[in-house]
XYZ file of C-alpha atoms in Angstrom:
433
model
C -293.262 -29.312 207.592
C -290.959 -31.882 209.265
C -288.589 -33.764 207.012
C -289.078 -37.540 206.716
C -286.617 -39.730 208.587
C -285.791 -41.789 205.511
C -283.280 -40.503 202.922
C -284.608 -38.699 199.874
C -282.852 -41.082 197.495
C -282.482 -44.754 198.369
C -280.107 -46.708 196.110
C -281.681 -49.489 194.066
C -279.440 -52.153 195.613
C -280.854 -51.420 199.072
C -284.415 -51.436 197.762
C -283.867 -54.856 196.179
C -282.115 -56.150 199.315
C -284.944 -54.850 201.533
C -287.520 -56.484 199.257
C -285.611 -59.784 199.360
C -285.320 -59.578 203.156
C -289.025 -58.780 203.539
C -289.925 -61.670 201.239
C -287.696 -64.050 203.199
C -289.256 -62.911 206.486
C -292.776 -63.428 205.149
C -291.882 -66.890 203.838
C -290.255 -67.854 207.147
C -293.252 -66.526 209.102
C -295.746 -68.368 206.886
C -293.795 -71.634 207.104
C -293.406 -71.261 210.874
C -297.126 -70.618 211.417
C -298.140 -73.534 209.174
C -295.696 -75.937 210.864
C -296.893 -74.791 214.302
C -300.550 -75.310 213.403
C -299.975 -78.689 211.761
C -297.825 -79.910 214.669
C -300.318 -78.690 217.302
C -303.146 -80.405 215.459
C -301.121 -83.611 215.204
C -300.387 -83.482 218.939
C -304.079 -83.128 219.761
C -305.029 -85.916 217.341
C -302.456 -88.248 218.835
C -303.554 -87.327 222.359
C -307.205 -88.012 221.383
C -306.270 -91.429 219.990
C -304.290 -92.212 223.146
C -307.218 -91.120 225.337
C -309.629 -93.316 223.363
C -307.349 -96.359 223.643
C -306.732 -95.733 227.339
C -310.476 -95.549 228.050
C -311.007 -98.824 226.149
C -308.288 -100.604 228.130
C -309.354 -99.152 231.493
C -313.016 -100.049 230.852
C -312.075 -103.644 230.006
C -310.066 -103.989 233.228
C -312.806 -102.349 235.320
C -315.532 -104.625 233.968
C -313.448 -107.734 234.557
C -311.860 -106.930 237.899
C -313.754 -103.920 239.238
C -310.516 -101.974 239.662
C -309.358 -98.754 238.014
C -306.184 -99.008 235.936
C -304.149 -96.745 233.665
C -304.973 -93.556 235.599
C -308.731 -93.983 235.091
C -311.195 -92.212 237.425
C -314.900 -92.383 238.067
C -316.760 -89.085 237.710
C -313.675 -86.880 238.304
C -314.429 -83.291 239.343
C -312.245 -81.856 236.572
C -314.120 -83.724 233.829
C -315.236 -81.277 231.096
C -318.975 -80.634 230.944
C -319.160 -82.066 227.429
C -318.201 -85.514 228.761
C -320.355 -85.673 231.907
C -323.333 -87.239 230.142
C -322.055 -89.535 227.379
C -324.408 -91.975 225.702
C -324.350 -95.567 226.830
C -321.401 -97.396 225.326
C -320.163 -94.257 223.525
C -316.506 -93.386 224.039
C -315.923 -89.648 223.620
C -312.923 -87.299 223.877
C -312.694 -83.556 224.614
C -309.917 -80.988 224.853
C -309.383 -79.155 228.131
C -307.147 -76.107 227.983
C -307.294 -75.527 231.720
C -303.889 -75.564 233.470
C -303.963 -77.137 236.912
C -300.682 -77.175 238.832
C -298.174 -79.222 236.912
C -300.839 -80.394 234.526
C -301.124 -78.343 231.380
C -303.676 -78.609 228.566
C -305.141 -82.106 228.427
C -307.371 -84.401 226.380
C -310.027 -86.355 228.273
C -311.523 -89.636 227.204
C -314.781 -90.834 228.842
C -317.310 -93.696 228.685
C -320.305 -94.611 230.883
C -319.668 -97.790 232.854
C -323.138 -99.374 232.411
C -326.645 -98.065 231.832
C -328.182 -94.712 232.613
C -327.207 -93.299 235.997
C -323.993 -95.324 236.217
C -320.706 -93.478 236.786
C -318.508 -92.197 233.974
C -315.036 -93.679 233.627
C -312.581 -91.032 232.421
C -308.885 -90.921 231.501
C -306.852 -87.725 231.297
C -303.928 -87.432 228.830
C -301.589 -84.546 229.723
C -300.129 -82.785 226.625
C -297.567 -80.658 228.480
C -294.506 -82.643 227.254
C -295.679 -82.532 223.654
C -296.513 -78.805 223.885
C -293.116 -78.157 225.437
C -291.550 -79.901 222.459
C -293.727 -77.730 220.198
C -292.354 -74.581 221.878
C -288.801 -75.812 221.368
C -289.638 -76.481 217.706
C -290.985 -72.927 217.328
C -287.833 -71.482 218.917
C -285.603 -73.624 216.706
C -287.445 -72.518 213.582
C -287.187 -68.860 214.645
C -283.432 -69.163 215.205
C -282.983 -71.025 211.926
C -284.973 -68.325 210.108
C -282.841 -65.541 211.608
C -279.631 -67.371 210.742
C -280.834 -67.987 207.187
C -281.873 -64.349 206.857
C -278.498 -63.148 208.145
C -276.758 -65.387 205.608
C -279.084 -64.504 202.719
C -279.115 -60.723 203.228
C -275.450 -60.167 202.218
C -276.020 -62.345 199.174
C -279.105 -60.303 198.285
C -277.153 -57.047 198.710
C -274.346 -58.386 196.541
C -276.710 -59.601 193.821
C -278.686 -56.363 193.909
C -275.408 -54.450 193.676
C -274.499 -56.315 190.492
C -277.840 -55.375 188.906
C -277.614 -51.791 190.171
C -274.083 -51.363 188.799
C -275.172 -52.604 185.382
C -278.192 -50.299 185.377
C -276.013 -47.399 186.549
C -273.599 -48.043 183.688
C -276.516 -47.999 181.243
C -277.833 -44.753 182.804
C -274.404 -43.108 182.611
C -274.062 -44.116 178.969
C -277.533 -42.763 178.177
C -276.627 -39.490 179.932
C -273.437 -39.199 177.848
C -275.448 -39.818 174.680
C -277.994 -37.206 175.772
C -275.137 -34.752 176.333
C -273.964 -35.257 172.754
C -271.381 -38.064 173.035
C -272.819 -40.365 170.384
C -269.745 -42.605 170.557
C -270.651 -43.730 174.095
C -271.690 -47.387 174.333
C -272.653 -49.745 177.132
C -270.705 -52.639 175.638
C -273.713 -54.973 175.761
C -273.339 -55.829 172.069
C -270.292 -57.410 170.500
C -268.798 -56.173 167.249
C -270.615 -58.910 165.412
C -273.994 -57.885 166.812
C -274.270 -60.912 169.089
C -274.681 -61.133 172.815
C -272.026 -61.232 175.458
C -271.077 -64.629 176.800
C -273.366 -65.596 179.610
C -276.727 -65.155 177.942
C -279.277 -62.384 177.876
C -281.430 -60.824 180.546
C -283.578 -57.700 180.865
C -280.651 -55.440 181.789
C -278.689 -56.684 178.787
C -281.704 -56.016 176.580
C -281.931 -52.444 177.906
C -278.211 -51.880 177.369
C -278.350 -53.303 173.841
C -281.360 -51.085 173.060
C -279.433 -48.012 174.272
C -276.531 -48.964 172.002
C -278.893 -49.447 169.057
C -280.457 -46.067 169.792
C -277.010 -44.431 169.834
C -276.130 -46.125 166.530
C -279.355 -44.898 164.955
C -278.889 -41.356 166.273
C -275.303 -41.328 165.071
C -276.296 -42.435 161.572
C -279.065 -39.833 161.353
C -276.804 -37.090 162.639
C -274.054 -38.014 160.163
C -276.603 -37.958 157.337
C -277.880 -34.561 158.473
C -274.370 -33.134 158.763
C -273.367 -34.519 155.391
C -276.506 -33.067 153.837
C -275.786 -29.651 155.373
C -272.218 -29.696 154.083
C -273.242 -30.854 150.610
C -275.955 -28.202 150.322
C -273.592 -25.461 151.461
C -270.875 -26.497 149.002
C -273.354 -26.818 146.153
C -274.855 -23.378 146.848
C -271.552 -21.574 147.221
C -270.798 -21.378 143.499
C -274.221 -20.201 142.254
C -274.465 -17.677 145.109
C -271.084 -16.307 144.146
C -272.339 -16.022 140.561
C -275.470 -14.203 141.732
C -273.377 -11.732 143.692
C -271.159 -11.061 140.663
C -274.244 -10.608 138.457
C -275.758 -8.201 140.969
C -272.672 -6.048 140.666
C -273.404 -5.663 136.925
C -276.892 -4.265 137.440
C -277.392 -0.513 137.025
C -277.652 1.391 140.296
C -281.138 1.735 141.680
C -283.640 0.418 144.182
C -283.930 -2.942 142.460
C -280.152 -3.407 142.471
C -279.934 -2.536 146.169
C -282.751 -4.922 147.079
C -281.296 -7.766 145.023
C -277.802 -7.192 146.369
C -279.109 -7.254 149.962
C -280.947 -10.527 149.366
C -277.921 -12.099 147.714
C -275.747 -10.997 150.621
C -278.220 -12.622 153.033
C -278.115 -15.813 150.992
C -274.313 -15.768 150.926
C -274.293 -15.273 154.725
C -276.545 -18.287 155.129
C -274.253 -20.393 152.914
C -271.200 -19.282 154.885
C -272.991 -20.152 158.134
C -273.827 -23.611 156.791
C -270.218 -24.157 155.762
C -269.045 -23.040 159.196
C -271.460 -25.418 160.912
C -270.340 -28.288 158.681
C -266.710 -27.606 159.639
C -267.649 -27.463 163.338
C -269.604 -30.711 163.035
C -266.673 -32.407 161.344
C -264.244 -31.229 164.054
C -262.107 -29.529 161.409
C -261.832 -26.258 163.338
C -258.763 -25.574 165.459
C -258.210 -22.385 167.477
C -255.230 -20.088 166.931
C -254.474 -18.688 170.363
C -253.078 -15.247 171.014
C -252.889 -12.958 174.059
C -255.396 -10.186 173.477
C -257.229 -7.672 175.702
C -260.690 -9.145 176.237
C -262.520 -5.813 176.519
C -261.003 -4.489 173.311
C -261.926 -7.616 171.370
C -265.500 -7.475 172.696
C -265.828 -3.780 171.783
C -264.539 -4.513 168.289
C -267.001 -7.383 167.875
C -269.924 -5.214 169.014
C -268.855 -2.358 166.728
C -268.725 -4.703 163.712
C -272.414 -5.542 164.183
C -273.363 -1.885 163.646
C -276.111 -2.223 166.268
C -276.766 0.104 169.179
C -275.390 -1.889 172.111
C -274.104 -0.827 175.524
C -270.710 -2.224 176.524
C -269.720 -2.227 180.183
C -266.142 -3.072 181.153
C -263.886 -2.651 184.142
C -261.301 -0.620 182.214
C -260.622 3.043 183.008
C -263.184 4.988 181.051
C -265.546 2.029 180.881
C -269.130 2.286 181.996
C -269.026 -0.363 184.692
C -266.939 -2.100 187.329
C -264.873 -5.213 186.783
C -267.276 -7.525 188.608
C -264.848 -10.423 188.343
C -261.564 -11.840 189.478
C -259.325 -9.360 187.723
C -259.694 -6.333 185.500
C -261.612 -6.627 182.261
C -258.657 -5.124 180.434
C -256.282 -7.919 181.432
C -255.109 -9.921 178.401
C -256.516 -13.393 177.848
C -255.185 -16.200 175.701
C -257.817 -17.142 173.144
C -258.635 -17.061 169.438
C -259.766 -13.459 168.842
C -261.496 -14.231 165.539
C -263.655 -16.942 167.063
C -264.310 -14.800 170.142
C -265.524 -11.967 167.910
C -267.727 -14.439 166.050
C -269.348 -15.630 169.280
C -269.943 -12.148 170.695
C -271.201 -10.824 167.351
C -273.681 -13.670 166.968
C -274.966 -13.201 170.522
C -275.441 -9.456 170.009
C -277.185 -9.907 166.637
C -279.419 -12.619 168.145
C -280.317 -10.306 171.081
C -281.310 -7.473 168.727
C -283.127 -9.743 166.274
C -285.166 -11.761 168.742
C -285.176 -9.561 171.863
C -285.731 -5.901 172.640
C -283.471 -3.006 173.499
C -281.602 -2.038 175.508
C -279.025 -4.740 174.731
C -276.111 -4.691 177.152
C -272.729 -6.470 176.962
C -270.815 -6.783 180.233
C -267.162 -7.839 180.449
C -266.051 -9.025 183.914
C -262.823 -10.924 184.388
C -262.896 -13.758 181.845
C -266.686 -13.589 181.487
C -268.778 -11.884 178.811
C -272.530 -11.460 179.419
C -274.970 -10.413 176.671
C -278.452 -9.464 177.844
C -281.547 -8.112 176.128
C -284.931 -7.084 177.541
C -287.212 -9.111 175.286
C -289.389 -12.168 175.981
C -286.377 -14.330 176.830
C -285.296 -17.686 175.487
C -288.084 -20.243 174.864
C -288.385 -23.060 177.370
C -287.568 -25.762 174.804
C -284.367 -23.938 173.794
C -283.232 -23.764 177.427
C -284.051 -27.447 177.878
C -282.676 -28.947 174.669
C -280.288 -26.232 173.464
C -280.423 -24.321 170.170
C -281.397 -26.246 167.054
C -280.424 -25.248 163.561
C -283.164 -23.847 161.313
C -285.358 -23.213 164.329
C -285.591 -19.906 166.175
C -287.902 -21.038 168.967
C -291.088 -19.190 169.851
C -292.840 -17.130 167.190
C -292.595 -13.948 169.257
C -288.782 -14.061 168.956
C -288.958 -13.069 165.299
C -287.748 -14.703 162.102
C -284.399 -16.100 161.023
C -282.680 -19.329 160.080
C -281.695 -20.145 163.670
C -277.971 -20.720 163.095
C -276.505 -17.896 165.201
C -276.687 -19.604 168.590
C -275.702 -22.954 167.057
C -272.528 -21.397 165.627
C -271.821 -19.563 168.901
C -272.050 -22.807 170.890
C -269.885 -24.633 168.360
C -267.182 -21.952 168.420
C -267.301 -21.871 172.230
C -266.601 -25.613 172.289
C -263.627 -25.073 169.960
C -262.258 -22.458 172.391
C -262.924 -24.723 175.368
C -265.235 -22.029 176.743
C -268.616 -22.433 178.437
C -271.669 -20.725 176.931
C -274.744 -20.715 179.160
C -278.213 -19.563 178.086
C -280.744 -18.409 180.663
C -283.526 -15.902 181.313
C -283.251 -13.008 183.758
C -285.722 -12.996 186.683
C -287.088 -9.615 185.589
C -287.320 -10.610 181.906
C -284.949 -10.825 179.006
C -282.513 -13.388 177.613
C -279.042 -13.724 179.176
C -276.098 -15.420 177.411
C -272.983 -15.919 179.544
C -269.623 -16.824 177.954
C -266.867 -17.986 180.316
C -263.429 -18.330 178.818
C -261.140 -21.061 180.162
C -258.091 -20.277 182.262
């Protein structure tokens, strides 16, 4: 299919400028046509009045002296058919568009000299000079319209550019807010909540609404984060007491079950506390040069889950696949790196299906399972706490990926979530240089 000649994306400023130019052309064309029609009609009306007066004067002279004056003729051959048989005493006019030599369109005036059968006295009024002036008027209006359009088009482009720049600034601010920067503002509202000097318009209203939306989202997010932190802190003490009480129970199946549930509850509280610290920006990495493959193997081993690890080291089960050997040291926070890898592996086993494979290549760590993959809403909006996604991905409190993303941001790393073409979820962690 052939591609269209116009660009796929036309900037708004050019659309507005084109609309203004098209509007100006239509207005100029309409005014020109109306002026032409009104002027042509006025020329014909004036020529008809002149023909009527000329016939009156010529008839008066002819009846008194018997001579023809003022260009009058008796029964001229060129007389239009509509005037060849006028009523007695009736002066009539008719338009003749025939061009004869130097004579252009004309208006004839005619009146019968006496009774029936008498000749018809006629006067011809040539409109060529007036029509020539009409053509010059049309040309002048066309030139004036082109000049006005040439002068107005840059102004339209400039004005459209001002609107487009303001809308682009609002769009960029909205994109930053959507990406998580809730401190981004358009600047359309002053600190006192009033308007900028210069009044309001629709673009200002949109910008102010975006700022209000960001304020509302920021307040709700702060409330949610504060609630999470408060709940975690309040639960920490009673959970610790439950764990100590579980240690006092006599050994048995009940004690094992209770201890496992208390440990799960303590893990949830610790996850909530970790998220609250990440939300508050209170986490700071402690960098050290460590072998990436060794740290990843240690993190996978701590999960206690059957997971394949492929590295580019001698004795590893795979090639390097990156810019450098997987055993080369990297400068990062090993504790946070282990936390990220461990959460990704646990999430793959909990919500996916085996085999789960971890690949270390250069500064990249890839964790893949062979389950149903990440839900579409998770890929679109990112992981959300206390929500695991689709029901087929199993149960859980949905904090693992949230913590992994938060720790990756602390490390300055990039964590990408995607689905493999042949099925399965793929999490890719890229450490910074």
